[in-house]
Coordinates of C-alpha atoms in Angstrom, one line a residue:
X1 CA 0.2 6.4 -17.5
X2 CA 3.4 4.5 -19.9
X3 CA 2.0 1.6 -22.3
X4 CA 2.6 -1.7 -21.1
X5 CA 5.0 -3.6 -22.3
X6 CA 4.1 -6.9 -24.7
X7 CA 5.1 -10.2 -23.2
X8 CA 5.5 -13.1 -25.4
X9 CA 4.6 -16.0 -24.6
X10 CA 7.3 -18.7 -24.2
X11 CA 6.7 -22.1 -24.3
X12 CA 9.2 -24.8 -22.6
X13 CA 9.6 -28.6 -24.0
X14 CA 10.0 -31.4 -21.2
X15 CA 13.7 -32.7 -21.1
X16 CA 14.2 -35.2 -23.8
X17 CA 14.3 -38.2 -21.4
X18 CA 11.1 -37.3 -19.7
X19 CA 9.4 -37.0 -23.0
X20 CA 10.8 -40.2 -23.9
X21 CA 10.1 -42.4 -20.6
X22 CA 6.5 -41.4 -19.7
X23 CA 5.8 -40.4 -23.4
X24 CA 3.6 -37.2 -22.4
X25 CA 4.1 -33.3 -22.8
X26 CA 4.7 -30.8 -20.3
X27 CA 1.4 -28.2 -20.3
X28 CA 3.1 -24.7 -18.8
X29 CA 0.7 -22.0 -16.6
X30 CA 1.8 -18.6 -17.0
X31 CA 1.4 -15.5 -14.9
X32 CA 2.6 -12.0 -15.7
X33 CA 3.2 -8.7 -13.6
X34 CA 3.4 -5.6 -15.4
X35 CA 4.7 -2.8 -13.2
X36 CA 3.7 0.6 -14.7
X37 CA 6.0 2.9 -14.5
X38 CA 9.2 4.4 -15.2
X39 CA 8.0 1.7 -18.6
X40 CA 9.1 -1.3 -16.0
X41 CA 7.3 -4.7 -16.8
X42 CA 7.9 -7.3 -15.0
X43 CA 6.8 -11.0 -16.2
X44 CA 6.0 -13.6 -13.4
X45 CA 6.0 -17.1 -15.0
X46 CA 4.4 -20.2 -13.1
X47 CA 5.8 -23.5 -14.1
X48 CA 3.6 -26.6 -13.4
X49 CA 4.9 -29.8 -14.6
X50 CA 2.0 -32.3 -15.4
X51 CA 3.4 -35.6 -14.6
X52 CA 2.3 -38.8 -13.3
X53 CA 2.6 -39.1 -9.3
X54 CA 4.6 -38.0 -7.7
X55 CA 3.9 -34.9 -9.5
X56 CA 7.4 -32.5 -10.1
X57 CA 6.2 -28.4 -9.2
X58 CA 8.4 -25.8 -9.9
X59 CA 8.1 -22.5 -9.4
X60 CA 9.9 -19.6 -10.8
X61 CA 9.8 -16.2 -12.4
X62 CA 11.1 -14.7 -15.2
X63 CA 11.7 -11.5 -15.7
X64 CA 12.0 -10.0 -19.7
X65 CA 13.1 -7.2 -22.2
X66 CA 14.6 -4.2 -20.5
X67 CA 13.1 -5.3 -16.7
X68 CA 15.9 -7.9 -16.9
X69 CA 18.0 -5.3 -16.4
X70 CA 16.3 -3.7 -14.2
X71 CA 16.2 -7.0 -12.0
X72 CA 19.8 -7.8 -13.0
X73 CA 20.6 -3.9 -11.5
X74 CA 18.9 -3.4 -8.5
X75 CA 18.1 -7.7 -7.3
X76 CA 21.5 -9.2 -7.9
X77 CA 23.7 -6.4 -8.8
X78 CA 25.3 -7.8 -11.4
X79 CA 25.0 -7.9 -15.2
X80 CA 26.0 -11.9 -15.3
X81 CA 22.6 -13.1 -14.5
X82 CA 21.2 -12.2 -18.1
X83 CA 20.3 -14.5 -20.4
X84 CA 19.2 -14.0 -24.4
X85 CA 16.9 -16.1 -25.6
X86 CA 15.6 -16.6 -29.4
X87 CA 16.9 -15.0 -32.8
X88 CA 15.7 -11.8 -31.3
X89 CA 18.2 -12.1 -28.1
X90 CA 15.7 -11.3 -25.4
X91 CA 17.3 -10.3 -22.2
X92 CA 15.8 -12.6 -19.5
X93 CA 16.9 -13.1 -15.8
X94 CA 15.2 -16.0 -13.6
X95 CA 14.1 -15.0 -9.9
X96 CA 13.5 -17.5 -7.1
X97 CA 10.4 -16.8 -5.0
X98 CA 12.7 -15.3 -2.4
X99 CA 14.5 -13.0 -5.2
X100 CA 10.6 -12.0 -6.3
X101 CA 9.3 -11.2 -2.6
X102 CA 12.0 -8.6 -1.9
X103 CA 11.5 -7.6 -5.7
X104 CA 8.1 -7.0 -5.1
X105 CA 8.6 -4.9 -1.4
X106 CA 11.3 -2.4 -2.7
X107 CA 9.0 -2.0 -6.0
X108 CA 5.4 -1.5 -4.2
X109 CA 6.9 0.2 -0.6
X110 CA 10.0 1.9 -1.4
X111 CA 10.1 2.9 -4.8
X112 CA 6.7 3.0 -5.4
X113 CA 5.6 1.3 -8.5
X114 CA 2.4 0.3 -9.8
X115 CA 1.6 -3.6 -10.2
X116 CA -0.7 -5.7 -12.1
X117 CA -0.7 -9.6 -11.7
X118 CA -2.3 -11.9 -14.7
X119 CA -3.0 -15.4 -15.4
X120 CA -2.8 -17.2 -18.8
X121 CA -5.6 -19.3 -19.4
X122 CA -4.6 -22.8 -20.9
X123 CA -6.8 -23.6 -22.9
X124 CA -8.1 -19.5 -24.7
X125 CA -4.8 -18.5 -24.4
X126 CA -6.1 -15.0 -23.0
X127 CA -4.5 -13.1 -19.8
X128 CA -7.0 -12.3 -17.6
X129 CA -6.1 -10.1 -14.2
X130 CA -5.8 -12.1 -11.1
X131 CA -4.4 -8.9 -8.5
X132 CA -3.5 -5.5 -8.5
X133 CA -1.5 -3.0 -6.1
X134 CA 0.0 0.3 -5.5
X135 CA 1.9 2.4 -3.0
X136 CA -1.5 3.4 -1.7
X137 CA -3.8 -0.1 -2.1
X138 CA -1.8 -3.3 -1.0
X139 CA -4.8 -5.1 -0.2
X140 CA -4.1 -8.1 -2.7
X141 CA -0.8 -8.2 -2.1
X142 CA -0.7 -7.7 2.1
X143 CA -0.1 -11.4 2.6
X144 CA 2.9 -11.1 0.4
X145 CA 4.2 -8.1 1.7
X146 CA 3.6 -8.7 5.6
X147 CA 3.3 -12.5 5.8
X148 CA 6.3 -13.0 8.0
X149 CA 6.9 -8.9 9.0
X150 CA 4.7 -6.4 10.6
X151 CA 3.9 -3.5 8.7
X152 CA 5.7 -0.3 10.3
X153 CA 4.4 2.4 7.8
X154 CA 0.8 3.5 6.7
X155 CA -0.2 2.3 3.4
X156 CA -3.1 5.3 2.8
X157 CA -4.5 7.1 -0.7
X158 CA -6.1 10.3 -0.8
X159 CA -8.6 11.7 -3.6
X160 CA -8.8 15.6 -4.1
X161 CA -12.0 17.2 -5.9
X162 CA -11.5 21.1 -6.8
X163 CA -14.9 23.0 -7.0
X164 CA -15.8 26.5 -7.1
X165 CA -18.2 27.9 -3.7
X166 CA -19.1 31.6 -3.4
X167 CA -16.4 32.2 -6.1
X168 CA -13.6 30.9 -3.5
X169 CA -12.0 27.7 -4.7
X170 CA -12.6 24.8 -2.3
X171 CA -11.2 21.6 -2.4
X172 CA -12.9 18.6 -1.1
X173 CA -10.4 15.3 0.2
X174 CA -10.6 11.9 1.6
X175 CA -8.4 9.9 3.3
X176 CA -8.6 6.2 3.4
X177 CA -6.4 3.2 5.1
X178 CA -7.7 0.0 3.3
X179 CA -5.4 -1.7 5.6
X180 CA -6.5 -0.4 9.0
X181 CA -10.1 0.4 7.4
X182 CA -10.0 4.5 7.6
X183 CA -12.0 6.8 5.8
X184 CA -11.1 10.6 6.9
X185 CA -12.6 13.4 5.0
X186 CA -11.5 17.8 5.1
X187 CA -13.1 20.4 2.7
X188 CA -11.1 23.8 3.0
X189 CA -10.7 27.1 1.0
X190 CA -7.9 27.2 -0.3
X191 CA -4.8 29.7 -2.4
X192 CA -3.5 29.7 -5.6
X193 CA -0.5 27.7 -4.3
X194 CA -2.9 24.8 -2.1
X195 CA -0.9 25.8 1.3
X196 CA -3.6 24.1 3.0
X197 CA -3.5 21.2 0.9
X198 CA -0.1 20.5 1.1
X199 CA -0.4 20.8 4.9
X200 CA -2.7 18.5 4.7
X201 CA -1.1 15.8 2.7
X202 CA 2.2 15.7 5.5
X203 CA -0.2 15.4 8.2
X204 CA -1.8 12.1 6.4
X205 CA 1.1 10.8 4.9
X206 CA -0.5 9.3 1.5
X207 CA 1.7 7.2 -0.6
X208 CA -1.0 7.9 -3.7
X209 CA -3.4 10.5 -5.1
X210 CA -6.8 9.6 -7.1
X211 CA -7.3 12.6 -9.2
X212 CA -10.3 13.4 -11.9
X213 CA -8.6 12.4 -15.5
X214 CA -8.6 14.9 -18.0
X215 CA -7.7 17.8 -15.7
X216 CA -3.9 17.8 -16.5
X217 CA -4.4 21.8 -16.7
X218 CA -5.1 24.8 -14.5
X219 CA -5.6 24.1 -10.5
X220 CA -5.0 20.5 -11.1
X221 CA -1.7 20.8 -12.6
X222 CA -0.7 22.9 -9.8
X223 CA -2.2 20.3 -7.4
X224 CA -0.1 17.7 -9.4
X225 CA 3.5 20.1 -8.4
X226 CA 2.3 19.9 -4.9
X227 CA 2.1 15.8 -5.3
X228 CA 5.3 15.8 -7.0
X229 CA 7.3 17.6 -4.7
X230 CA 5.5 15.5 -1.5
X231 CA 6.7 12.6 -3.8
X232 CA 3.0 11.0 -3.8
X233 CA 1.8 9.1 -7.0
X234 CA -0.7 10.2 -9.0
X235 CA -3.4 8.3 -10.5
X236 CA -6.5 9.3 -12.7
X237 CA -9.5 8.1 -12.2
X238 CA -12.5 8.6 -15.0
X239 CA -14.4 11.9 -13.9
X240 CA -17.9 9.9 -13.4
X241 CA -16.5 8.6 -10.4
X242 CA -16.4 11.5 -8.4
X243 CA -20.0 11.6 -7.7
X244 CA -22.4 10.9 -4.6
X245 CA -25.1 9.2 -6.1
X246 CA -24.8 5.8 -4.3
X247 CA -22.5 7.6 -1.2
X248 CA -25.3 7.0 1.7
X249 CA -26.2 3.2 0.4
X250 CA -22.0 2.6 0.1
X251 CA -21.6 4.1 3.6
X252 CA -24.4 2.8 5.2
X253 CA -22.9 -1.0 4.1
X254 CA -19.3 -0.1 5.4
X255 CA -19.2 1.9 8.2
X256 CA -19.4 0.7 11.5
X257 CA -22.6 0.7 13.6
X258 CA -23.4 4.4 15.0
X259 CA -25.7 6.0 17.2
X260 CA -26.7 7.3 13.6
X261 CA -29.5 5.0 12.0
X262 CA -28.4 6.4 8.4
X263 CA -24.9 7.0 6.9
X264 CA -27.4 10.4 5.8
X265 CA -27.3 12.0 9.4
X266 CA -23.5 12.0 10.0
X267 CA -21.7 15.4 10.2
X268 CA -19.4 14.5 7.4
X269 CA -21.8 14.2 4.8
X270 CA -22.1 18.3 4.6
X271 CA -18.8 18.4 2.9
X272 CA -20.0 17.6 -0.1
X273 CA -17.0 18.0 -2.0
X274 CA -15.0 15.9 0.1
X275 CA -17.9 13.1 -0.2
X276 CA -17.0 12.9 -3.9
X277 CA -13.8 12.2 -2.8
X278 CA -14.5 9.4 -0.6
X279 CA -16.8 7.8 -3.6
X280 CA -14.2 8.2 -5.7
X281 CA -12.2 6.1 -3.1
X282 CA -14.6 3.3 -2.4
X283 CA -14.9 2.4 -6.4
X284 CA -11.1 2.8 -6.5
X285 CA -9.8 0.5 -3.5
X286 CA -13.2 -1.9 -4.6
X287 CA -14.1 -1.7 -0.7
X288 CA -17.4 -3.1 -1.6
X289 CA -16.7 -6.2 -3.3
X290 CA -15.2 -7.4 -0.1
X291 CA -17.6 -8.0 1.8
X292 CA -15.5 -8.5 5.3
X293 CA -15.5 -4.5 5.0
X294 CA -19.0 -4.6 5.8
X295 CA -19.5 -3.1 9.1
X296 CA -15.9 -2.5 10.0
X297 CA -14.9 0.9 8.3
X298 CA -14.9 4.0 10.5
X299 CA -15.2 7.5 9.2
X300 CA -13.8 10.8 10.9
X301 CA -13.4 14.7 10.1
X302 CA -9.5 15.7 9.3
X303 CA -8.5 19.0 10.4
X304 CA -6.0 21.9 9.6
X305 CA -6.7 23.3 13.2
X306 CA -5.3 21.0 15.6
X307 CA -1.4 20.3 14.6
X308 CA 1.2 23.3 13.0
X309 CA 0.5 23.5 9.3
X310 CA 4.2 22.2 8.0
X311 CA 5.1 21.2 3.6
X312 CA 7.3 19.1 2.5
X313 CA 9.8 21.5 2.6
X314 CA 10.0 21.8 5.9
X315 CA 10.0 18.3 6.1
X316 CA 12.9 17.3 4.4
X317 CA 14.8 20.6 6.0
X318 CA 14.0 19.5 9.5
X319 CA 14.6 15.7 8.7
X320 CA 11.5 14.1 10.1
X321 CA 11.2 11.4 7.9
X322 CA 13.7 9.2 6.4
X323 CA 14.0 10.0 2.4
X324 CA 13.7 7.6 -0.1
X325 CA 16.0 4.5 0.3
X326 CA 17.8 6.1 3.3
X327 CA 19.1 2.8 4.6
X328 CA 20.6 4.4 8.0
X329 CA 18.4 4.4 11.0
X330 CA 20.2 7.7 12.4
X331 CA 19.3 10.2 9.7
X332 CA 16.6 11.5 10.1
X333 CA 14.3 12.0 14.1
X334 CA 12.3 9.5 12.9
X335 CA 15.0 7.1 13.4
X336 CA 16.8 8.3 16.3
X337 CA 13.3 8.2 18.7
X338 CA 12.2 5.0 16.7
X339 CA 12.2 2.5 20.0
X340 CA 9.2 1.2 19.4
X341 CA 8.3 -2.1 19.9
X342 CA 5.4 -2.8 18.3
X343 CA 4.1 -2.2 14.7
X344 CA 1.3 0.4 16.0
X345 CA 3.9 1.9 17.5
X346 CA 6.0 3.0 14.7
X347 CA 3.1 4.4 13.0
X348 CA 2.1 6.5 15.7
X349 CA 5.7 7.9 16.2
X350 CA 5.5 9.2 12.7
X351 CA 2.3 10.3 12.6
X352 CA 3.0 12.5 15.8
X353 CA 5.8 13.7 14.3
X354 CA 3.5 14.9 11.0
X355 CA 1.2 16.5 13.4
X356 CA 2.4 18.7 15.9
X357 CA 0.2 19.3 18.5
X358 CA -0.9 23.1 19.1
X359 CA -3.2 22.6 21.7
X360 CA -1.4 23.4 25.3
X361 CA -3.4 20.8 27.4
X362 CA -2.8 17.9 24.9
X363 CA 1.0 18.8 24.8
X364 CA 1.3 18.9 28.4
X365 CA -0.9 15.5 28.5
X366 CA 1.6 14.0 26.7
X367 CA 4.4 15.1 28.4
X368 CA 3.3 13.9 31.7
X369 CA 3.1 10.2 30.3
X370 CA 6.8 10.7 28.9
X371 CA 7.8 12.3 32.2
X372 CA 6.1 9.0 33.9
X373 CA 8.5 6.9 31.9
X374 CA 11.1 8.4 32.1
X375 CA 11.3 8.6 35.9
X376 CA 10.4 5.3 36.5
X377 CA 13.1 3.0 34.9
X378 CA 11.3 -0.1 36.0
X379 CA 8.0 0.3 34.8
X380 CA 9.7 1.0 31.4
X381 CA 11.9 -2.2 31.0
X382 CA 8.5 -3.6 31.5
X383 CA 6.8 -2.3 29.3
X384 CA 9.5 -2.5 26.5
X385 CA 10.8 -6.2 27.4
X386 CA 8.2 -8.9 28.9
X387 CA 4.6 -6.9 27.4
X388 CA 5.4 -4.6 24.7
X389 CA 7.5 -7.4 22.6
X390 CA 4.9 -9.6 22.1
X391 CA 2.3 -7.7 20.9
X392 CA 1.6 -8.4 17.1
X393 CA 0.3 -6.2 14.8
X394 CA -3.6 -6.7 15.6
X395 CA -4.9 -4.5 13.3
X396 CA -3.3 -6.6 10.1
X397 CA -4.2 -10.0 12.0
X398 CA -7.6 -9.1 12.9
X399 CA -8.2 -8.2 9.1
X400 CA -6.7 -11.8 8.3
X401 CA -8.8 -13.6 10.8
X402 CA -11.8 -12.1 9.4
X403 CA -11.1 -13.2 6.0
X404 CA -9.9 -16.8 7.1
X405 CA -6.3 -16.5 6.2
X406 CA -4.9 -16.4 9.3
X407 CA -2.2 -18.6 9.4
X408 CA -1.5 -21.3 12.4
X409 CA 1.0 -18.7 13.5
X410 CA -0.7 -15.8 13.3
X411 CA -3.5 -17.9 15.9
X412 CA -0.7 -18.3 18.2
X413 CA 0.4 -14.7 18.3
X414 CA -2.9 -13.3 19.1
X415 CA -3.3 -16.1 21.8
X416 CA 0.4 -15.6 23.2
X417 CA -0.6 -11.8 23.0
X418 CA -4.1 -11.9 25.1
X419 CA -3.3 -14.1 28.0
X420 CA -0.5 -12.3 29.1

């Protein structure tokens, strides 16, 4: 991971007429957002003028150095907005709140950058982290990213552990969607090309992968090649995070109530290498630090046998999903088929395209439902225009309500959907 670019602290003075009139100094609070990919760092400055009532409060964002040129090119699409500060002529660009939010969405959801949010303590002049996000871990930026928009695509993260068992290579993989509070595990033998691993990655569609640090060669080098072909961001974590010392205790706190009295009796616990990956994801996503997650997470076993095995090359050749930065809706099969009225439906359709069924009974069951809707235009139109159109993203809203962060608009949307 490239080193973070150091941002100089820049102090501003109040205009001379304000100083002269009310005879106080202007104190400023600063925040910095550091984006760690391709050596990009975005700085966020929050300026608060501490004046007598009525107070003047101004929020604005600034980008410095090479990042200013990045923002000018990708946000404003012109270099005319670049200003040069100080004797060193430091390039700087100011962003409005709307431009900042748009840029964050683009960096996290499209370009797949990591982000860390820091705030400077006024007294000690030290920087403390107050938020962080990555493509597979959007928890602390959910309100900003999806405050006024439904989440049309899943944001998942996987952890992979490779081990040797009875002389054969075994891959233990865990999948987590922190937004939907889902955990999945799978363990299987694989070949030198990791074909089974690539097929499973296509099925679950993660945005990010957690690997043990210090294994950049050998088998993990081949895994990184698979991840690169699949356009999945790699995050290295300490090797000691891949252990199952406290996994039973942690799962007892996180999982929804089941017929089993303890997580130790779950059949998934037999997948030892996969459970080490689960332990790494719990630490990486910091699920135990948020008490609203307790008793809300589901755990299931993932299977390679239920679906047609596809690799990343097949997905691109068949144009199943839009490519990175693609704007046209009709350039992929998902874009052509996506007439969904809800965010849940869009996520499910994308999941089905990546998971072609092989069970004939399940295929016929799905086709029977499609046939019913095709031959009943009145029912189809009623569902689309009267019912589904007003269904919000219940998964996201339920999480906001449980965390006591729901707005009045969120509650109204739930009420309008339920009363129907």
